[in-house]
mmCIF file of C-alpha atoms and ligand atoms in Angstrom:
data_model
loop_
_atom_site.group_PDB
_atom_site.id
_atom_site.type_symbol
_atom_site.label_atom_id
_atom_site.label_comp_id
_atom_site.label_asym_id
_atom_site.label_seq_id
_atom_site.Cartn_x
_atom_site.Cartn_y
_atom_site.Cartn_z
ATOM 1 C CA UNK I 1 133.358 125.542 98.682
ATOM 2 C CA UNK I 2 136.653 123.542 97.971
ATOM 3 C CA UNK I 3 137.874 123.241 94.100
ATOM 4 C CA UNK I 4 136.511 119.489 92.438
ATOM 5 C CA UNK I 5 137.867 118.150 89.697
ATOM 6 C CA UNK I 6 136.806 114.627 89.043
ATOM 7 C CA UNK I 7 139.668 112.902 86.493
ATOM 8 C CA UNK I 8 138.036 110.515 83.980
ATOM 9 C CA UNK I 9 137.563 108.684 80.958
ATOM 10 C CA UNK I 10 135.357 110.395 77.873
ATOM 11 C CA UNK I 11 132.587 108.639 79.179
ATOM 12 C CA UNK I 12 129.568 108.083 81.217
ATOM 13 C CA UNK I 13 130.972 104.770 83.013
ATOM 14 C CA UNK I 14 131.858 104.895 86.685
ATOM 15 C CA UNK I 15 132.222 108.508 86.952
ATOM 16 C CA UNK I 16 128.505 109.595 85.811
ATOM 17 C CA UNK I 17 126.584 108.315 88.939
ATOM 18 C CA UNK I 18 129.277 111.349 90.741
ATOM 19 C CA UNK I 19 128.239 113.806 88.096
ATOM 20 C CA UNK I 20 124.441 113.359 88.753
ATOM 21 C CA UNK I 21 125.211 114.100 91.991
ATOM 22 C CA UNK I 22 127.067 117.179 91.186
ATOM 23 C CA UNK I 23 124.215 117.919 89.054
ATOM 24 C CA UNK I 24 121.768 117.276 91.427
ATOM 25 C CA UNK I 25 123.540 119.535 94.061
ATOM 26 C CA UNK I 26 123.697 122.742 91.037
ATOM 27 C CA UNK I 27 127.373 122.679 91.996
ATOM 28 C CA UNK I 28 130.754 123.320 90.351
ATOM 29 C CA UNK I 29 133.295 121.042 89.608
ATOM 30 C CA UNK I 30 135.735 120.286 86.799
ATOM 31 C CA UNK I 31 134.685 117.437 84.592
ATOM 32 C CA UNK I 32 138.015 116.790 83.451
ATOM 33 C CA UNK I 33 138.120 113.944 80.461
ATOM 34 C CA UNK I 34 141.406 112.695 79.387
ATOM 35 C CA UNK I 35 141.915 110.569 76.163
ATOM 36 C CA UNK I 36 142.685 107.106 76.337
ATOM 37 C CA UNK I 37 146.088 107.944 74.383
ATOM 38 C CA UNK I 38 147.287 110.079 77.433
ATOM 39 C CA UNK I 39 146.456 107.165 80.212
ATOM 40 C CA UNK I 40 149.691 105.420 79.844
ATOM 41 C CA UNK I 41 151.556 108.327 81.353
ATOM 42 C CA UNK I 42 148.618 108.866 84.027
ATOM 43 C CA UNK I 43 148.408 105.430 85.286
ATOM 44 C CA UNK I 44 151.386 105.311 87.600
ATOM 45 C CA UNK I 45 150.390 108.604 88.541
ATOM 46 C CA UNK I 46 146.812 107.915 89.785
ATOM 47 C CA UNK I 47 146.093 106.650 93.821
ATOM 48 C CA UNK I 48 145.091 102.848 93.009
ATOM 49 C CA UNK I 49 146.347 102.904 89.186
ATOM 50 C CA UNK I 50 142.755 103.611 87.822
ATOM 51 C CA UNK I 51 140.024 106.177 87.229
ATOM 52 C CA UNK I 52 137.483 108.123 88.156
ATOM 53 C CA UNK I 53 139.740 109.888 90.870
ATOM 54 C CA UNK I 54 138.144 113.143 92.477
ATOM 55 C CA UNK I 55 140.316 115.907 93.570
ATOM 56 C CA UNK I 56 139.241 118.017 96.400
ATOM 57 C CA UNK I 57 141.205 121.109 96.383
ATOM 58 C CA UNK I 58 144.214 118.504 95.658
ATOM 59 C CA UNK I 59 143.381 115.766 97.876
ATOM 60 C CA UNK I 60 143.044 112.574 95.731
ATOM 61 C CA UNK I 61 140.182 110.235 96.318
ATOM 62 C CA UNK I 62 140.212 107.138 94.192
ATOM 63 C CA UNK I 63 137.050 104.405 94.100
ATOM 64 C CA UNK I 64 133.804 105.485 92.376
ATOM 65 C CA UNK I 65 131.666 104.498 95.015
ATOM 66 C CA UNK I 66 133.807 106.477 97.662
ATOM 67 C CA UNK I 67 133.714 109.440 94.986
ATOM 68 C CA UNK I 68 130.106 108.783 94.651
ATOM 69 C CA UNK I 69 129.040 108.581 98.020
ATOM 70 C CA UNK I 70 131.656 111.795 99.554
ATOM 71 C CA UNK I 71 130.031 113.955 96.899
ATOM 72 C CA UNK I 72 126.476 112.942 98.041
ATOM 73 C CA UNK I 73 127.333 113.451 101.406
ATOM 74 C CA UNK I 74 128.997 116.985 100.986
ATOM 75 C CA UNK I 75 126.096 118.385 99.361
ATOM 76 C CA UNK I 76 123.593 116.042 101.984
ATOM 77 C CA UNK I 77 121.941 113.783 99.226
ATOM 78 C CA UNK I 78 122.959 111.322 101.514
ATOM 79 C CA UNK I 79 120.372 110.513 103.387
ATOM 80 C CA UNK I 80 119.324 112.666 105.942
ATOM 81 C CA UNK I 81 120.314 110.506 109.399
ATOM 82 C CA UNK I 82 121.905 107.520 109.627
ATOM 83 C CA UNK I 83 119.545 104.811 109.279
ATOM 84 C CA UNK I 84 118.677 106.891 105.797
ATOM 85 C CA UNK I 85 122.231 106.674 104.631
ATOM 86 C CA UNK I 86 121.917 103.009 105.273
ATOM 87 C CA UNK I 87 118.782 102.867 103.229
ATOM 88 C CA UNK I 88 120.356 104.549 100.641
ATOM 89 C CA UNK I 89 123.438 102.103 100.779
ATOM 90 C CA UNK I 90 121.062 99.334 100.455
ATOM 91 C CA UNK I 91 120.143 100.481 97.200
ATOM 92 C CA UNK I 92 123.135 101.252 96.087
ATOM 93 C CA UNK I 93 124.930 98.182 96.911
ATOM 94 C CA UNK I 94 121.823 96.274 94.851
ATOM 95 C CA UNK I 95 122.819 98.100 92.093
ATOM 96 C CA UNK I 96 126.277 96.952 92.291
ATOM 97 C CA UNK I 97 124.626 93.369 92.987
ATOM 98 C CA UNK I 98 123.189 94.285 89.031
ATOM 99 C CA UNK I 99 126.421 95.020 87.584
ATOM 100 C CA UNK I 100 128.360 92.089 88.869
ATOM 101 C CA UNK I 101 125.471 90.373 87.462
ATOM 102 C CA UNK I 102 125.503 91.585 84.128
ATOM 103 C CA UNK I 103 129.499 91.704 84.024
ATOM 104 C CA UNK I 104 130.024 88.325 82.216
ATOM 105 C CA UNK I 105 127.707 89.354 79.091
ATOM 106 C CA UNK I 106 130.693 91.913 77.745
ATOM 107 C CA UNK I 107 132.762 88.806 77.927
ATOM 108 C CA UNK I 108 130.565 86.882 75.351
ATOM 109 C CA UNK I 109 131.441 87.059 71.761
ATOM 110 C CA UNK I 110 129.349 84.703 70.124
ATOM 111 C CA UNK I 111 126.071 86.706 69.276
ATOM 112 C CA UNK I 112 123.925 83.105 69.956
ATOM 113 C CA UNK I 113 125.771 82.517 73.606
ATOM 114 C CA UNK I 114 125.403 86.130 74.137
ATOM 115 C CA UNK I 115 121.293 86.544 73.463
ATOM 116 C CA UNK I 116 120.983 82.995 76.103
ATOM 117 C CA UNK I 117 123.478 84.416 78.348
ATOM 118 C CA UNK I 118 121.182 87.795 78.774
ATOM 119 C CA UNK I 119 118.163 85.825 78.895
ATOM 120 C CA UNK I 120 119.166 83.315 81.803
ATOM 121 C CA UNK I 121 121.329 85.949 83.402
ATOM 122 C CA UNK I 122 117.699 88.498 83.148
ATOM 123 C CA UNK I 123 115.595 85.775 84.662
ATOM 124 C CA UNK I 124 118.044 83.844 87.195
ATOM 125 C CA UNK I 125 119.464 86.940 88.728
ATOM 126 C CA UNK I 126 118.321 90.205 87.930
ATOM 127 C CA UNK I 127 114.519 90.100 88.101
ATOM 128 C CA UNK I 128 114.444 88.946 91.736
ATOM 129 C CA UNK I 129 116.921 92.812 92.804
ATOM 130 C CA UNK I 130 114.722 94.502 90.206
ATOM 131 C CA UNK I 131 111.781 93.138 92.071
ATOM 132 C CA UNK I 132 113.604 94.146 96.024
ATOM 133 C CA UNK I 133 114.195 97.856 94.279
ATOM 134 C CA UNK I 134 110.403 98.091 93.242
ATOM 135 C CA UNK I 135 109.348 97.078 96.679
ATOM 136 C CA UNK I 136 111.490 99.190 98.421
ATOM 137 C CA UNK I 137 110.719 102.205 96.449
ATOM 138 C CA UNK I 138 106.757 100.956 97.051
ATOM 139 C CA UNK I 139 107.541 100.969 101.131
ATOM 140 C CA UNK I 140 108.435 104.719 101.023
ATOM 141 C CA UNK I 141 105.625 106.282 99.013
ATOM 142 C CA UNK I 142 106.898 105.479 95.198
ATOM 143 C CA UNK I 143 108.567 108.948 94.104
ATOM 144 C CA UNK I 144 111.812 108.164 96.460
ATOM 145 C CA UNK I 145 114.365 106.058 97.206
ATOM 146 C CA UNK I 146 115.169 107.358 100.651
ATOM 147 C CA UNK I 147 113.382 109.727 103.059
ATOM 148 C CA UNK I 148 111.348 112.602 101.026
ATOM 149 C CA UNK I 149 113.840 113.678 98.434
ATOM 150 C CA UNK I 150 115.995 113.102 95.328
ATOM 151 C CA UNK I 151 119.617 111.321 96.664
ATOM 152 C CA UNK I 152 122.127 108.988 95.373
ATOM 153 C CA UNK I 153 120.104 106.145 95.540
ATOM 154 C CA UNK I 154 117.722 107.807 92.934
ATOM 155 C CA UNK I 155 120.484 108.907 90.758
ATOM 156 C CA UNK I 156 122.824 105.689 91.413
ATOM 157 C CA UNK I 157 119.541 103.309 90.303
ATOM 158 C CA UNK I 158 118.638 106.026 86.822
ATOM 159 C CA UNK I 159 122.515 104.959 85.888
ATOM 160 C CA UNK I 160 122.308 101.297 86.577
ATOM 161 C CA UNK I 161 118.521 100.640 84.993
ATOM 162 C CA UNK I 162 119.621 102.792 81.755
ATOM 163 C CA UNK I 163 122.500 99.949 81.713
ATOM 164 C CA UNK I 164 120.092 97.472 82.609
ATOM 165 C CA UNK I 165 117.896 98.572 79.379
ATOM 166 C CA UNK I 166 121.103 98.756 77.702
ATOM 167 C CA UNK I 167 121.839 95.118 78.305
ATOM 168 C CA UNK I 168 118.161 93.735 78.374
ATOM 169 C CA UNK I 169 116.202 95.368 75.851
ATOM 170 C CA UNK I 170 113.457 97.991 76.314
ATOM 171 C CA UNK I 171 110.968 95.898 78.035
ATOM 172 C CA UNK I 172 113.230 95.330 80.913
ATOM 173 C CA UNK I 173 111.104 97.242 83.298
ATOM 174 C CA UNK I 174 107.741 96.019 82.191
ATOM 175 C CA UNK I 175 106.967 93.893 85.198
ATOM 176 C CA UNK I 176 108.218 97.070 87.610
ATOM 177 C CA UNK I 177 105.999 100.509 86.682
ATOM 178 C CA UNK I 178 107.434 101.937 90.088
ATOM 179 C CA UNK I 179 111.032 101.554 88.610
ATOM 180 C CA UNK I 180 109.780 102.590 85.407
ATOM 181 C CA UNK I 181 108.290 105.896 86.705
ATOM 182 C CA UNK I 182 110.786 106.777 88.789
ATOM 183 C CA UNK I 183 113.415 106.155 86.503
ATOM 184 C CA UNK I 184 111.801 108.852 84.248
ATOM 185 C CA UNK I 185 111.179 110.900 86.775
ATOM 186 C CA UNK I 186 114.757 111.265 88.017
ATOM 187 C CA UNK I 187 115.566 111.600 84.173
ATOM 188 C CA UNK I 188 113.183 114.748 83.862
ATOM 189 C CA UNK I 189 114.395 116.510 87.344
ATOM 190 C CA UNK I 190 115.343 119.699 85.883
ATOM 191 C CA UNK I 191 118.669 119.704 87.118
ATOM 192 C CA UNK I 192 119.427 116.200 85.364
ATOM 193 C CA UNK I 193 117.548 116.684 82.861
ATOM 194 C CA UNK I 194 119.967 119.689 81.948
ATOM 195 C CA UNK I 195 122.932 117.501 82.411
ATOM 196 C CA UNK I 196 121.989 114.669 80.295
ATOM 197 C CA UNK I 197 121.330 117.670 77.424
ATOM 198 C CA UNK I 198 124.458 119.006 77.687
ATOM 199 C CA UNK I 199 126.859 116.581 78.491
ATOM 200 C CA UNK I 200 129.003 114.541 76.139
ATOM 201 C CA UNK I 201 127.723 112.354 73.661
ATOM 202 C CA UNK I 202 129.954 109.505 74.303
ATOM 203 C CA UNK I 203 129.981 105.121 73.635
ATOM 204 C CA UNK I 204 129.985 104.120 77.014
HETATM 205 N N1 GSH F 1 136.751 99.695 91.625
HETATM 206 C C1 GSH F 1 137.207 100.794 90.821
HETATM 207 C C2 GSH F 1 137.506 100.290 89.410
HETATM 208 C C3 GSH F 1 138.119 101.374 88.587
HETATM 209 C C4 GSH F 1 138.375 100.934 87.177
HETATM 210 O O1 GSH F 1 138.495 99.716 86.875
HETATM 211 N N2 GSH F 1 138.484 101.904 86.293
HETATM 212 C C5 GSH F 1 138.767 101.634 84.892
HETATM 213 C C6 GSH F 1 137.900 102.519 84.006
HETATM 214 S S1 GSH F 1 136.185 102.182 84.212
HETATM 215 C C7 GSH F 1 140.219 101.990 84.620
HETATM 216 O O2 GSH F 1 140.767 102.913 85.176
HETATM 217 N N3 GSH F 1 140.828 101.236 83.689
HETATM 218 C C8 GSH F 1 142.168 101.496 83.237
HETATM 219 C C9 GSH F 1 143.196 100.711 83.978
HETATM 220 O O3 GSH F 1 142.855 99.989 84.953
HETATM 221 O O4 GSH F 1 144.357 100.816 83.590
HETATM 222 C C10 GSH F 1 136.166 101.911 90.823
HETATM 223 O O5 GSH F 1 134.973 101.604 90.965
HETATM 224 O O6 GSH F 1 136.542 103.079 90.696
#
């Protein structure tokens, strides 16, 4: 098996969806966090000028969602064929759909704007890929994403509907129990459920 270390921030962020995977897989890899105080000196040094970055026994690979999906693939949590790696890009790139969504409310400083921005945001935009990702988990039996086991899609959506509580409140999954269930489901997958335990307490 190569040498991974994946470079990043002390954070969950855009390098945690890579580390589930890693998880997932029960395979080895350096989680290697720098400080914000050292990334001046890293910057210049770094592929496209910005972290996570994955090394591969010294090959650089810059782009969460490349990091994301190469580590999936190497350890085949994928999707089994292609049409299943397609499925599982579907979800994936809804839950990018969910960011971009959300992205503006960090922007809002005004506590007032900020509670209508998550409101109008939560019902213009978000419900309607909540409700696609509920269906779509419906279509193939309820317990996964993709095909007939855990893979980045599962892992990708527990990252992005913790955020999506994060931003929305608590009842943000009441009108989808399949997300719900699944969401604690991936949470309590052994293998996850020993990561989130163990790793980092961090802000973001
Ligand atoms: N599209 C890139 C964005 C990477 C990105 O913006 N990373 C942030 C941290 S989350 C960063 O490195 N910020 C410091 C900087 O750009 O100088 C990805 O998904 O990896």
């Amino acid at each position: 098996m190569p040498n991974y270390k994946l470079i990043y921030f002390n954070g969950r962020g855009r390098a945690e969806v890579a580390r589930y995977v890693f998880a997932l897989a029960g395979a080895e890899y350096e989680d290697h966090r720098i400080e914000f105080s050292e990334w001046a000196a890293l910057k210049p040094t770094m592929p496209a000028g910005a972290l996570p970055v994955l090394e591969v026994d010294g090959a650089r690979i810059a782009q969460s969602h490349a990091i994301a999906r190469y580590v999936a693939r190497e350890f085949n949590l994928a999707g089994d064929n292609n049409l299943e790696m397609a499925q599982c890009d579907q979800v994936l790139e809804t839950l990018v759909d969910i960011s971009n969504d959300a992205a503006p409310i960090g922007s809002e400083k005004d506590e007032t704007k900020k509670a209508e921005l998550k409101k109008s945001i939560f019902e213009e935009k978000v419900k309607a890929k909540l409700q696609y990702l509920d269906n779509f988990l419906a279509a193939n039996g309820g317990e996964f994403f993709v095909g007939k086991k855990f893979t980045l899609a599962d892992v990708g959506a527990l990252f992005r509907l913790d955020r999506v509580i994060g931003d929305f409140g608590d009842d943000a999954l009441k009108d989808f129990p399949k997300l719900a269930a699944h969401r604690e489901k991936v949470s309590k997958e052994p293998k996850i459920a020993a990561w989130i335990e163990k790793r980092p307490k961090t802000n973001f």
